[in-house]
Amino acid sequence: MGSADPVPFLSLHPRTPILTCLDPATGLPAEIRERVKAMFYHAYDSYLENAFPYDELRPLTCDGHDTWGSFSLTLIDALDTLLILGNVSEFQRVVEVLQDNVDFDIDVNASVFETNIRDPSFMEGSFIRLHTLVVGGLLSAHLLSKKAGVEVEAGWPCSGPLLRMAEEAARKLLPAFQTPTGMPYGTVNLLHGVNPGETPVTCTAGIGTFIVEFATLSSLTGDPVFEEVARVALMRLWESRSDIGLVGNHIDVLTGKWVAQDAGIGAGVDSYFEYLVKGAILLQDKKLMAMFLEYNKAIRNYTHFDDWYLWVQMYKGTVSMPVFQSLEAYWPGLQSLIGDIDNAMRTFLNYYTVWKQFGGLPEFYNIPQGYTVEKREGYPLRPELIESAMYLYRATGDPTLLELGRDAVESIEKISKVECGFATIKDLRDHKLDNRMESFFLAETVKYLYLLFDPTNFIHNNGSTFDAVITPYGECILGAGGYIFNTEAHPIDPAALHCCRRLKEEQWEVEDLMREFYSLKRNRSRFQKKTMSSGPWEPPAGPEPPSSPENHDQAREKSAKQKIPLLSCPSQPFTSKLALLGQVFLDSS
């Protein structure tokens, strides 16, 4: 594993940096940030004027079309970007529009993956996109509502209209998980469930990209079914890996047999690996991280060549496709999340050379030939390389990453900008355009570009500021940073997962802490004597809090066996600071 220290530019690429002027002190990043904001509003206003309420904008004909189920997906996808850009009033307006207009009780086939986040493979269907885009977008907007000045209802963030919409959408997806393996079908009808003739073949990413949204939903609503089905799907994939530790591209969810046996890090697989890492961070789950690290070893052993990642046969490890796919450009950013900075930067620079060759990343790039692959020459304004640049710049401060951001802004403006938004680049060789602007352009590409050049954005909060919120289950802290982006770049506040817990063990642990504190306060000297002479302190006799004594004792015994305390904070050690009912306890107290 590489060092997390900044990587010297010259040690990785033997030339002088072009843009030493891209130091934040010069003001140039602010200038580019404003250009990015202008890009967003040119696209967003064009959608509202020409395409709403359709899913997406067709920028060459200045009209709209439905692509994933007629949910006004571009509006949902762009919602949290509005807040990141500081547009509170438009965020509030769009929240009201969505509450009044979005309906999931419709007779339409939806991709489970994209409804949850958004599957990059358009032909995979729309189930997972409904998950990642719609469920993820609504959850993110729900958790950001208070920050955006929306008047939230009593009990927020454990209740609210956007949370109820996210839950409704997610429940529409649950029938897809009713398979012998627990791995979901790729498509579900929102009104009737899984169609009788539905294909059982699903891509790996379509199975393994649920844990971020579904665990968040379970934590906020108290219904464990969402997290449970997501974990079962993850484990079935893990158990289906080959003897050399790789997974294929498509699997039969009824039999568990691999249909497409190409193993790599790109299309059809990508967000499975992404969600093992992000799920591990979000949930502080060591098992998920251990699973990814095992995969990472196999990926490096069999697919890694000269800082590129190829496609190989999952059982033999022999090369099947020596290509780089643009969707693989998320990988350096993912490497940065596990601290593997050196390898991440080397791979990023390989990908950046392809960008500079064409002014964008072609869908497929033949590595030995150094050129595009036939019928895969397009660039639909994907965000993955920019996403990696944002993560790596946060980790290293390397100015090369700002160069990529500047190049991306200039390329997109020069090649893709039209009167009604920004058009997909059909062919990077001659810059022909296609009549489509995918919603991820506003949700991801523009968002990551803006965050790359906005170091003080609330998303980058290091914990120095936060909001204390009173919920029906006690006080919780929100907005302290550490946001986890789902694969559609919708930020989830990890602290929110601890706001709505209904676990009695937590209540009992707090009660123990409170009894101990007040006993210390009343009898500090007597307590010190007792602990020195007669061993561990026992709670003094007195009125019990409102819980069963027998259950309370059993729960304490069970809690003592756990290695990780239930009341722990992922951003700092539990012992360094603890607030209970407004009182702060420090190590010295």
Coordinates of C-alpha atoms in Angstrom, one line a residue:
M1 CA 0.0 0.0 0.0
G2 CA 1.4 3.4 -1.0
S3 CA 2.1 6.4 1.1
A4 CA -0.5 9.0 1.7
D5 CA 2.1 11.8 1.4
P6 CA 1.8 14.2 -1.6
V7 CA 3.4 12.8 -4.7
P8 CA 6.0 15.0 -6.4
F9 CA 4.9 15.8 -9.9
L10 CA 8.4 15.5 -11.5
S11 CA 8.9 12.0 -10.0
L12 CA 6.0 10.7 -12.0
H13 CA 6.3 12.6 -15.3
P14 CA 9.6 14.0 -16.6
R15 CA 8.5 17.5 -17.6
T16 CA 7.9 20.9 -16.0
P17 CA 4.4 21.5 -14.8
I18 CA 2.4 23.7 -17.3
L19 CA 0.2 25.4 -14.8
T20 CA 2.2 26.5 -11.8
C21 CA -0.2 29.5 -11.9
L22 CA -3.0 27.2 -10.8
D23 CA -2.1 27.9 -7.2
P24 CA -5.2 28.8 -5.2
A25 CA -3.3 32.0 -4.1
T26 CA -3.4 33.4 -7.7
G27 CA -7.2 33.4 -7.9
L28 CA -7.2 31.3 -11.1
P29 CA -9.0 28.3 -9.5
A30 CA -11.8 30.7 -8.5
E31 CA -12.0 31.9 -12.1
I32 CA -12.3 28.3 -13.3
R33 CA -14.9 27.6 -10.6
E34 CA -17.1 30.4 -11.9
R35 CA -16.8 28.9 -15.4
V36 CA -17.9 25.5 -14.1
K37 CA -20.9 27.2 -12.4
A38 CA -21.8 28.9 -15.7
M39 CA -21.6 25.5 -17.4
F40 CA -24.0 24.1 -14.9
Y41 CA -26.6 26.8 -15.3
H42 CA -26.3 26.7 -19.1
A43 CA -27.2 23.0 -19.0
Y44 CA -29.7 23.2 -16.1
D45 CA -31.6 26.2 -17.5
S46 CA -31.8 24.5 -20.9
Y47 CA -33.3 21.4 -19.3
L48 CA -35.9 23.4 -17.5
E49 CA -36.8 25.5 -20.5
N50 CA -36.8 22.7 -23.1
A51 CA -37.1 19.3 -21.5
F52 CA -38.8 19.3 -18.1
P53 CA -40.7 17.2 -17.0
Y54 CA -39.0 14.6 -19.2
D55 CA -36.1 12.6 -17.9
E56 CA -33.4 14.2 -20.0
L57 CA -32.6 17.0 -22.4
R58 CA -31.9 16.5 -26.1
P59 CA -29.6 19.5 -26.7
L60 CA -29.4 19.4 -30.5
T61 CA -33.2 19.6 -31.0
C62 CA -33.9 21.5 -27.8
D63 CA -36.5 19.2 -26.5
G64 CA -36.8 16.3 -23.9
H65 CA -37.3 12.6 -23.8
D66 CA -37.9 9.9 -21.2
T67 CA -35.1 7.4 -20.8
W68 CA -35.6 5.7 -17.4
G69 CA -39.2 5.9 -16.5
S70 CA -40.5 9.5 -16.6
F71 CA -39.3 10.6 -13.2
S72 CA -37.8 14.0 -14.3
L73 CA -34.4 12.3 -13.5
T74 CA -32.3 15.3 -14.5
L75 CA -34.1 17.4 -11.8
I76 CA -33.5 14.7 -9.1
D77 CA -29.9 14.2 -10.2
A78 CA -29.1 18.0 -10.2
L79 CA -30.7 18.7 -6.8
D80 CA -27.8 18.3 -4.4
T81 CA -25.5 20.0 -7.0
L82 CA -27.6 23.1 -6.6
L83 CA -26.8 23.3 -2.9
I84 CA -23.1 22.6 -3.5
L85 CA -23.1 25.6 -5.8
G86 CA -24.9 27.6 -3.1
N87 CA -28.3 28.0 -4.7
V88 CA -30.5 27.5 -1.7
S89 CA -33.7 29.1 -3.2
E90 CA -33.7 26.8 -6.3
F91 CA -33.0 23.8 -4.1
Q92 CA -36.1 24.6 -2.1
R93 CA -38.2 25.2 -5.2
V94 CA -37.2 21.9 -6.7
V95 CA -37.9 20.0 -3.5
E96 CA -41.5 21.2 -3.7
V97 CA -41.7 20.4 -7.4
L98 CA -40.6 16.8 -6.8
Q99 CA -43.0 16.3 -3.9
D100 CA -45.9 17.4 -6.1
N101 CA -45.0 15.7 -9.4
V102 CA -43.0 12.4 -8.9
D103 CA -45.0 9.3 -8.9
F104 CA -43.6 5.7 -8.6
D105 CA -46.9 3.9 -9.1
I106 CA -46.5 3.6 -12.9
D107 CA -46.4 0.7 -15.3
V108 CA -42.8 0.9 -16.3
N109 CA -39.8 -1.4 -16.3
A110 CA -37.0 0.2 -14.2
S111 CA -33.4 -0.8 -13.8
V112 CA -32.9 -1.8 -10.2
F113 CA -29.3 -0.6 -10.2
E114 CA -29.9 2.8 -11.9
T115 CA -33.0 3.5 -9.8
N116 CA -30.7 3.1 -6.8
I117 CA -27.6 4.8 -8.2
R118 CA -27.3 4.6 -12.0
D119 CA -25.8 1.9 -14.1
P120 CA -23.2 3.1 -16.7
S121 CA -24.3 0.3 -19.1
F122 CA -27.4 1.8 -20.7
M123 CA -28.5 -1.5 -22.1
E124 CA -28.5 -3.2 -18.7
G125 CA -31.9 -1.6 -18.1
S126 CA -33.0 0.9 -15.6
F127 CA -33.5 -1.0 -12.3
I128 CA -30.2 -0.1 -10.6
R129 CA -30.4 3.4 -11.9
L130 CA -33.7 3.9 -10.1
H131 CA -31.8 2.8 -7.0
T132 CA -28.6 4.9 -7.2
L133 CA -30.0 7.9 -9.0
V134 CA -33.5 8.2 -7.5
V135 CA -33.2 6.6 -4.1
G136 CA -29.6 8.0 -3.6
G137 CA -30.6 11.4 -4.9
L138 CA -33.7 11.6 -2.7
L139 CA -31.8 10.4 0.4
S140 CA -29.0 13.0 -0.2
A141 CA -31.5 15.8 -0.7
H142 CA -33.4 14.7 2.4
L143 CA -30.3 14.9 4.5
L144 CA -29.2 18.2 3.1
S145 CA -32.7 19.8 3.4
K146 CA -32.1 21.5 6.7
K147 CA -28.8 23.0 5.5
A148 CA -30.6 24.3 2.5
G149 CA -33.1 26.1 4.6
V150 CA -36.0 23.8 3.9
E151 CA -38.6 23.7 6.8
V152 CA -38.2 20.2 8.0
E153 CA -40.9 18.3 9.9
A154 CA -40.6 17.2 13.5
G155 CA -38.5 14.1 13.8
W156 CA -36.2 14.9 10.9
P157 CA -33.9 13.3 9.7
C158 CA -35.8 10.2 10.9
S159 CA -38.8 11.4 8.9
G160 CA -39.6 13.7 6.0
P161 CA -41.3 13.8 2.6
L162 CA -38.1 13.1 0.6
L163 CA -37.3 10.2 2.9
R164 CA -40.7 8.7 2.4
M165 CA -40.3 9.1 -1.4
A166 CA -36.9 7.3 -1.3
E167 CA -38.5 4.5 0.8
E168 CA -41.4 4.2 -1.6
A169 CA -39.0 3.9 -4.6
A170 CA -36.8 1.4 -2.8
R171 CA -39.8 -0.8 -1.9
K172 CA -40.6 -1.0 -5.6
L173 CA -37.2 -2.6 -6.1
L174 CA -37.4 -5.3 -3.3
P175 CA -39.3 -7.9 -5.5
A176 CA -36.2 -8.1 -7.7
F177 CA -34.3 -9.7 -4.7
Q178 CA -36.6 -12.6 -4.4
T179 CA -34.4 -15.1 -6.2
P180 CA -32.8 -18.4 -5.0
T181 CA -29.4 -16.7 -4.6
G182 CA -30.6 -13.4 -3.1
M183 CA -28.9 -11.6 -6.1
P184 CA -31.5 -9.3 -7.7
Y185 CA -32.9 -9.3 -11.2
G186 CA -31.6 -6.5 -13.4
T187 CA -35.1 -5.0 -14.1
V188 CA -38.4 -4.8 -12.2
N189 CA -41.7 -3.3 -13.2
L190 CA -42.7 -0.6 -10.7
L191 CA -46.3 -1.6 -10.7
H192 CA -46.3 -5.4 -11.2
G193 CA -42.9 -6.5 -9.9
V194 CA -40.6 -8.8 -11.9
N195 CA -42.0 -9.7 -15.3
P196 CA -42.4 -13.5 -15.8
G197 CA -40.1 -13.6 -18.8
E198 CA -37.4 -11.4 -17.3
T199 CA -33.9 -12.5 -18.0
P200 CA -32.0 -13.8 -14.9
V201 CA -28.7 -12.5 -16.2
T202 CA -27.5 -9.4 -14.3
C203 CA -24.2 -7.5 -14.4
T204 CA -22.0 -7.7 -11.3
A205 CA -22.4 -4.0 -10.6
G206 CA -26.2 -4.4 -10.8
I207 CA -26.0 -6.8 -7.9
G208 CA -23.3 -5.2 -5.7
T209 CA -24.3 -1.5 -5.8
F210 CA -26.9 -1.2 -3.0
I211 CA -25.3 -1.1 0.4
V212 CA -24.7 2.7 0.6
E213 CA -28.3 3.7 -0.1
F214 CA -30.0 0.7 1.4
A215 CA -28.0 0.8 4.7
T216 CA -28.7 4.5 4.9
L217 CA -32.4 3.9 4.3
S218 CA -32.6 1.2 6.9
S219 CA -30.8 3.4 9.5
L220 CA -33.2 6.3 8.9
T221 CA -36.4 4.4 8.7
G222 CA -35.7 1.6 11.2
D223 CA -36.6 -1.1 8.7
P224 CA -33.7 -3.5 8.4
V225 CA -34.9 -5.2 5.2
F226 CA -33.1 -2.8 2.8
E227 CA -29.6 -3.3 4.4
E228 CA -30.3 -7.0 4.7
V229 CA -31.0 -7.7 1.0
A230 CA -28.0 -5.5 0.1
R231 CA -25.7 -7.5 2.3
V232 CA -27.0 -10.8 1.1
A233 CA -26.3 -9.7 -2.5
L234 CA -22.8 -8.7 -1.7
M235 CA -22.0 -11.9 0.1
R236 CA -23.4 -14.1 -2.8
L237 CA -21.0 -12.3 -5.2
W238 CA -18.1 -12.8 -2.8
E239 CA -18.9 -16.5 -2.5
S240 CA -19.1 -16.7 -6.3
R241 CA -15.5 -15.5 -7.0
S242 CA -13.1 -17.8 -8.8
D243 CA -10.3 -19.8 -7.2
I244 CA -7.9 -17.0 -8.2
G245 CA -10.1 -14.4 -6.5
L246 CA -11.8 -12.7 -9.5
V247 CA -15.4 -12.1 -10.4
G248 CA -16.9 -12.0 -13.9
N249 CA -19.0 -9.5 -15.7
H250 CA -22.5 -11.1 -15.8
I251 CA -24.1 -13.8 -13.7
D252 CA -27.3 -15.8 -13.7
V253 CA -29.1 -14.8 -10.5
L254 CA -31.2 -18.0 -10.4
T255 CA -28.3 -20.5 -10.7
G256 CA -25.3 -18.4 -9.5
K257 CA -23.4 -19.4 -12.6
W258 CA -21.2 -16.9 -14.5
V259 CA -22.4 -16.0 -18.0
A260 CA -19.7 -13.5 -18.9
Q261 CA -16.4 -14.5 -17.4
D262 CA -14.3 -11.4 -18.3
A263 CA -12.8 -9.9 -15.1
G264 CA -11.8 -6.3 -14.8
I265 CA -12.5 -3.0 -13.0
G266 CA -14.7 -1.4 -15.6
A267 CA -18.2 -1.5 -17.1
G268 CA -20.5 -4.1 -15.5
V269 CA -18.2 -4.5 -12.4
D270 CA -17.0 -1.1 -11.4
S271 CA -19.4 0.1 -8.7
Y272 CA -19.4 -3.3 -6.9
F273 CA -15.8 -2.6 -5.9
E274 CA -16.6 1.0 -5.2
Y275 CA -19.4 0.0 -2.8
L276 CA -17.3 -2.4 -0.9
V277 CA -14.9 0.5 0.0
K278 CA -17.6 3.1 0.5
G279 CA -19.8 0.7 2.4
A280 CA -16.9 -0.2 4.6
I281 CA -16.3 3.5 5.4
L282 CA -19.9 4.5 5.8
L283 CA -20.7 1.6 8.1
Q284 CA -17.3 1.2 9.7
D285 CA -17.4 -2.4 8.5
K286 CA -14.1 -4.2 8.6
K287 CA -15.5 -7.3 6.7
L288 CA -16.4 -5.2 3.6
M289 CA -13.0 -3.6 3.6
A290 CA -11.3 -7.0 3.9
M291 CA -13.3 -8.3 1.0
F292 CA -12.2 -5.4 -1.2
L293 CA -8.5 -5.8 -0.2
E294 CA -8.6 -9.4 -1.2
Y295 CA -10.1 -8.5 -4.5
N296 CA -7.4 -5.8 -4.8
K297 CA -4.7 -8.3 -4.5
A298 CA -6.2 -10.5 -7.2
I299 CA -6.7 -7.5 -9.5
R300 CA -3.1 -6.4 -9.1
N301 CA -1.9 -10.0 -9.6
Y302 CA -3.8 -10.7 -12.8
T303 CA -5.1 -7.5 -14.5
H304 CA -2.4 -4.9 -13.6
F305 CA 0.2 -4.2 -16.3
D306 CA 2.4 -1.1 -16.5
D307 CA -0.1 0.9 -14.4
W308 CA -3.0 0.0 -16.7
Y309 CA -5.7 -2.5 -15.8
L310 CA -6.7 -5.0 -18.5
W311 CA -9.5 -7.5 -18.8
V312 CA -8.7 -11.2 -18.1
Q313 CA -10.5 -14.5 -18.0
M314 CA -11.8 -14.9 -14.4
Y315 CA -10.7 -18.5 -13.9
K316 CA -7.3 -18.5 -15.7
G317 CA -6.1 -14.9 -15.5
T318 CA -5.3 -14.8 -19.2
V319 CA -5.8 -11.5 -21.0
S320 CA -9.1 -11.3 -22.9
M321 CA -9.3 -7.6 -23.7
P322 CA -6.2 -5.3 -23.6
V323 CA -8.4 -2.2 -23.4
F324 CA -8.9 0.7 -21.1
Q325 CA -12.6 1.7 -20.6
S326 CA -13.5 5.3 -19.7
L327 CA -15.6 3.9 -16.8
E328 CA -12.4 2.5 -15.2
A329 CA -11.1 6.0 -14.5
Y330 CA -12.9 6.0 -11.1
W331 CA -10.2 3.5 -9.9
P332 CA -7.5 6.0 -8.9
G333 CA -10.0 7.9 -6.8
L334 CA -11.0 4.6 -5.1
Q335 CA -7.3 3.8 -4.5
S336 CA -6.9 7.1 -2.8
L337 CA -9.7 6.2 -0.3
I338 CA -7.6 3.2 0.9
G339 CA -4.4 5.3 1.0
D340 CA -2.7 3.8 -2.1
I341 CA -1.7 7.2 -3.4
D342 CA 1.4 6.3 -5.4
N343 CA -0.3 3.6 -7.5
A344 CA -3.3 5.9 -7.9
M345 CA -1.3 8.8 -9.3
R346 CA 0.6 6.6 -11.7
T347 CA -2.6 5.1 -13.1
F348 CA -4.3 8.5 -13.2
L349 CA -1.4 9.9 -15.3
N350 CA -1.9 7.1 -17.8
Y351 CA -5.5 8.0 -18.1
Y352 CA -4.8 11.7 -18.4
T353 CA -2.5 11.0 -21.4
V354 CA -5.5 9.5 -23.2
W355 CA -7.6 12.6 -22.3
K356 CA -5.0 14.9 -23.8
Q357 CA -4.8 12.8 -26.9
F358 CA -8.5 13.2 -27.7
G359 CA -9.9 16.0 -25.5
G360 CA -11.9 13.4 -23.6
L361 CA -11.9 9.7 -22.7
P362 CA -13.2 7.4 -25.4
E363 CA -15.4 4.6 -24.2
F364 CA -12.8 2.0 -25.2
Y365 CA -9.1 2.7 -25.8
N366 CA -6.8 -0.1 -27.2
I367 CA -3.7 0.1 -25.0
P368 CA -1.2 -1.7 -27.4
Q369 CA -2.4 0.3 -30.4
G370 CA -2.8 3.6 -28.5
Y371 CA -6.1 4.4 -30.2
T372 CA -9.8 4.2 -29.9
V373 CA -11.8 0.9 -30.5
E374 CA -14.3 0.8 -33.4
K375 CA -17.8 1.9 -32.4
R376 CA -16.5 2.9 -29.0
E377 CA -15.1 6.3 -29.9
G378 CA -17.6 8.4 -28.1
Y379 CA -17.4 10.5 -24.9
P380 CA -20.8 11.1 -23.2
L381 CA -19.3 13.7 -20.8
R382 CA -18.6 11.0 -18.2
P383 CA -17.2 12.2 -14.8
E384 CA -14.9 9.3 -13.7
L385 CA -11.5 10.9 -14.5
I386 CA -12.6 14.2 -12.9
E387 CA -13.9 12.3 -9.9
S388 CA -10.5 10.7 -9.4
A389 CA -8.8 14.1 -9.9
M390 CA -11.0 15.6 -7.1
Y391 CA -10.2 12.8 -4.6
L392 CA -6.5 12.8 -5.4
Y393 CA -6.2 16.6 -5.2
R394 CA -7.7 16.4 -1.7
A395 CA -5.1 13.8 -0.8
T396 CA -2.0 15.3 -2.5
G397 CA -2.5 18.9 -3.6
D398 CA -0.6 18.0 -6.8
P399 CA -1.2 20.8 -9.4
T400 CA -1.3 18.2 -12.2
L401 CA -4.8 17.4 -11.0
L402 CA -5.9 21.0 -11.4
E403 CA -4.5 20.9 -14.9
L404 CA -6.9 18.0 -15.7
G405 CA -9.8 20.1 -14.3
R406 CA -8.9 23.1 -16.5
D407 CA -8.4 20.8 -19.6
A408 CA -11.8 19.2 -18.9
V409 CA -13.6 22.6 -18.7
E410 CA -12.0 23.9 -21.9
S411 CA -12.6 20.6 -23.8
I412 CA -16.3 20.4 -22.9
E413 CA -16.9 24.1 -23.6
K414 CA -15.1 23.9 -26.9
I415 CA -16.4 20.6 -28.3
S416 CA -19.7 19.9 -26.5
K417 CA -21.5 23.2 -25.8
V418 CA -24.5 24.0 -28.0
E419 CA -27.3 26.5 -27.8
C420 CA -29.5 24.2 -25.6
G421 CA -26.9 22.7 -23.2
F422 CA -24.1 20.3 -23.7
A423 CA -24.2 17.4 -26.2
T424 CA -22.7 13.9 -25.9
I425 CA -19.6 13.6 -28.1
K426 CA -20.4 10.8 -30.5
D427 CA -16.9 10.5 -31.9
L428 CA -13.8 12.0 -30.3
R429 CA -11.8 11.7 -33.6
D430 CA -13.9 14.2 -35.5
H431 CA -15.9 15.7 -32.6
K432 CA -19.3 14.8 -34.0
L433 CA -22.1 15.2 -31.5
D434 CA -25.1 13.1 -30.4
N435 CA -28.5 14.5 -29.4
R436 CA -28.3 13.6 -25.7
M437 CA -27.3 15.2 -22.4
E438 CA -27.2 12.5 -19.8
S439 CA -28.3 13.6 -16.3
F440 CA -25.0 12.5 -14.8
F441 CA -23.4 15.5 -16.5
L442 CA -25.1 17.8 -13.9
A443 CA -25.0 15.2 -11.0
E444 CA -21.4 14.2 -11.3
T445 CA -19.2 15.8 -14.0
V446 CA -20.0 19.4 -13.1
K447 CA -20.2 18.6 -9.4
Y448 CA -16.7 17.0 -9.2
L449 CA -15.2 19.8 -11.4
Y450 CA -16.7 22.4 -9.0
L451 CA -15.5 20.7 -5.9
L452 CA -12.0 20.3 -7.4
F453 CA -11.7 24.1 -7.5
D454 CA -13.7 24.9 -4.3
P455 CA -11.5 23.9 -1.4
T456 CA -13.8 25.6 1.2
N457 CA -17.0 23.9 0.1
F458 CA -19.1 22.5 3.0
I459 CA -18.6 19.0 1.4
H460 CA -14.9 19.3 2.3
N461 CA -15.6 20.1 6.0
N462 CA -13.0 18.6 8.2
G463 CA -15.2 18.5 11.3
S464 CA -14.5 22.0 12.5
T465 CA -18.2 22.9 12.2
F466 CA -21.3 20.9 12.6
D467 CA -25.0 21.0 13.5
A468 CA -26.5 19.4 16.6
V469 CA -30.0 18.1 15.9
I470 CA -32.6 16.8 18.4
T471 CA -34.4 13.7 17.1
P472 CA -36.9 11.4 18.8
Y473 CA -34.0 9.2 19.8
G474 CA -31.8 11.9 21.2
E475 CA -29.3 14.4 20.0
C476 CA -27.1 13.7 17.0
I477 CA -24.4 15.6 15.0
L478 CA -24.8 16.3 11.3
G479 CA -22.8 18.2 8.7
A480 CA -19.4 17.6 10.2
G481 CA -18.0 16.3 6.9
G482 CA -16.8 12.9 5.8
Y483 CA -19.5 12.7 3.2
I484 CA -19.7 9.5 1.2
F485 CA -20.6 10.0 -2.5
N486 CA -22.7 7.2 -4.0
T487 CA -21.8 6.2 -7.5
E488 CA -24.0 8.9 -8.9
A489 CA -22.1 11.5 -6.8
H490 CA -25.0 12.1 -4.3
P491 CA -23.4 12.8 -0.9
I492 CA -24.5 10.9 2.2
D493 CA -23.7 12.3 5.6
P494 CA -22.4 9.2 7.5
A495 CA -23.3 10.7 10.9
A496 CA -27.0 10.6 9.9
L497 CA -26.9 6.8 10.2
H498 CA -26.6 7.2 14.0
C499 CA -29.5 9.6 14.4
C500 CA -32.4 7.3 14.2
R501 CA -31.1 4.1 15.9
R502 CA -33.8 2.2 17.8
L503 CA -31.3 -0.1 19.5
K504 CA -31.9 -0.6 23.2
E505 CA -28.3 -1.4 23.7
E506 CA -27.4 2.2 22.9
Q507 CA -29.9 3.5 25.4
W508 CA -28.5 1.2 28.1
E509 CA -25.0 2.2 27.4
V510 CA -25.9 5.8 27.8
E511 CA -27.7 5.1 31.0
D512 CA -24.6 3.4 32.4
L513 CA -22.4 6.3 31.4
M514 CA -24.9 8.8 33.0
R515 CA -25.0 6.8 36.3
E516 CA -21.2 6.6 36.4
F517 CA -20.9 10.3 35.7
Y518 CA -23.3 11.4 38.5
S519 CA -21.8 8.9 40.9
L520 CA -18.4 10.4 40.2
K521 CA -19.7 13.9 40.7
R522 CA -21.3 13.1 44.1
N523 CA -18.7 10.8 45.6
R524 CA -15.4 11.3 43.7
S525 CA -13.1 10.7 46.6
R526 CA -15.1 7.7 47.9
F527 CA -15.2 6.3 44.4
Q528 CA -11.4 6.6 44.0
K529 CA -10.9 4.7 47.3
K530 CA -13.3 2.0 46.4
T531 CA -11.7 1.3 43.0
M532 CA -8.3 1.1 44.6
S533 CA -9.3 -1.3 47.3
S534 CA -12.1 -3.5 45.9
G535 CA -11.8 -3.7 42.2
P536 CA -14.1 -2.4 39.5
W537 CA -16.8 0.0 40.4
E538 CA -20.4 -1.2 40.5
P539 CA -23.4 1.2 39.9
P540 CA -24.8 2.5 43.2
A541 CA -28.2 1.3 44.4
G542 CA -31.0 3.7 43.4
P543 CA -34.0 4.1 41.1
E544 CA -33.5 2.3 37.8
P545 CA -34.2 4.1 34.5
P546 CA -37.3 3.0 32.7
S547 CA -36.1 -0.4 31.4
S548 CA -36.3 -4.1 32.5
P549 CA -33.5 -4.9 35.1
E550 CA -33.1 -8.4 33.8
N551 CA -32.9 -7.3 30.1
H552 CA -30.6 -4.5 31.1
D553 CA -28.1 -6.9 32.8
Q554 CA -28.2 -9.3 29.8
A555 CA -27.6 -6.4 27.4
R556 CA -24.7 -5.2 29.4
E557 CA -23.1 -8.6 29.3
K558 CA -23.7 -8.9 25.6
S559 CA -22.3 -5.4 25.0
A560 CA -19.1 -6.2 27.0
K561 CA -18.3 -9.0 24.5
Q562 CA -18.4 -6.7 21.5
K563 CA -15.0 -5.5 20.2
I564 CA -16.3 -2.2 18.9
P565 CA -18.4 0.0 21.2
L566 CA -21.8 0.9 19.9
L567 CA -21.4 4.5 20.8
S568 CA -18.4 5.2 18.6
C569 CA -17.7 8.0 16.1
P570 CA -15.9 7.3 12.9
S571 CA -14.3 10.7 12.8
Q572 CA -12.5 10.7 16.1
P573 CA -11.7 8.3 19.0
F574 CA -14.6 7.7 21.3
T575 CA -12.6 8.6 24.4
S576 CA -11.5 12.0 23.1
K577 CA -14.8 13.7 23.4
L578 CA -18.4 12.7 24.3
A579 CA -21.4 14.9 24.6
L580 CA -24.4 13.7 26.7
L581 CA -27.4 15.9 27.2
G582 CA -25.3 19.0 26.5
Q583 CA -22.4 18.1 28.8
V584 CA -19.0 17.4 27.2
F585 CA -16.6 14.9 28.8
L586 CA -12.9 15.0 28.0
D587 CA -10.2 12.5 28.6
S588 CA -9.1 14.4 31.7
S589 CA -12.6 14.4 33.4

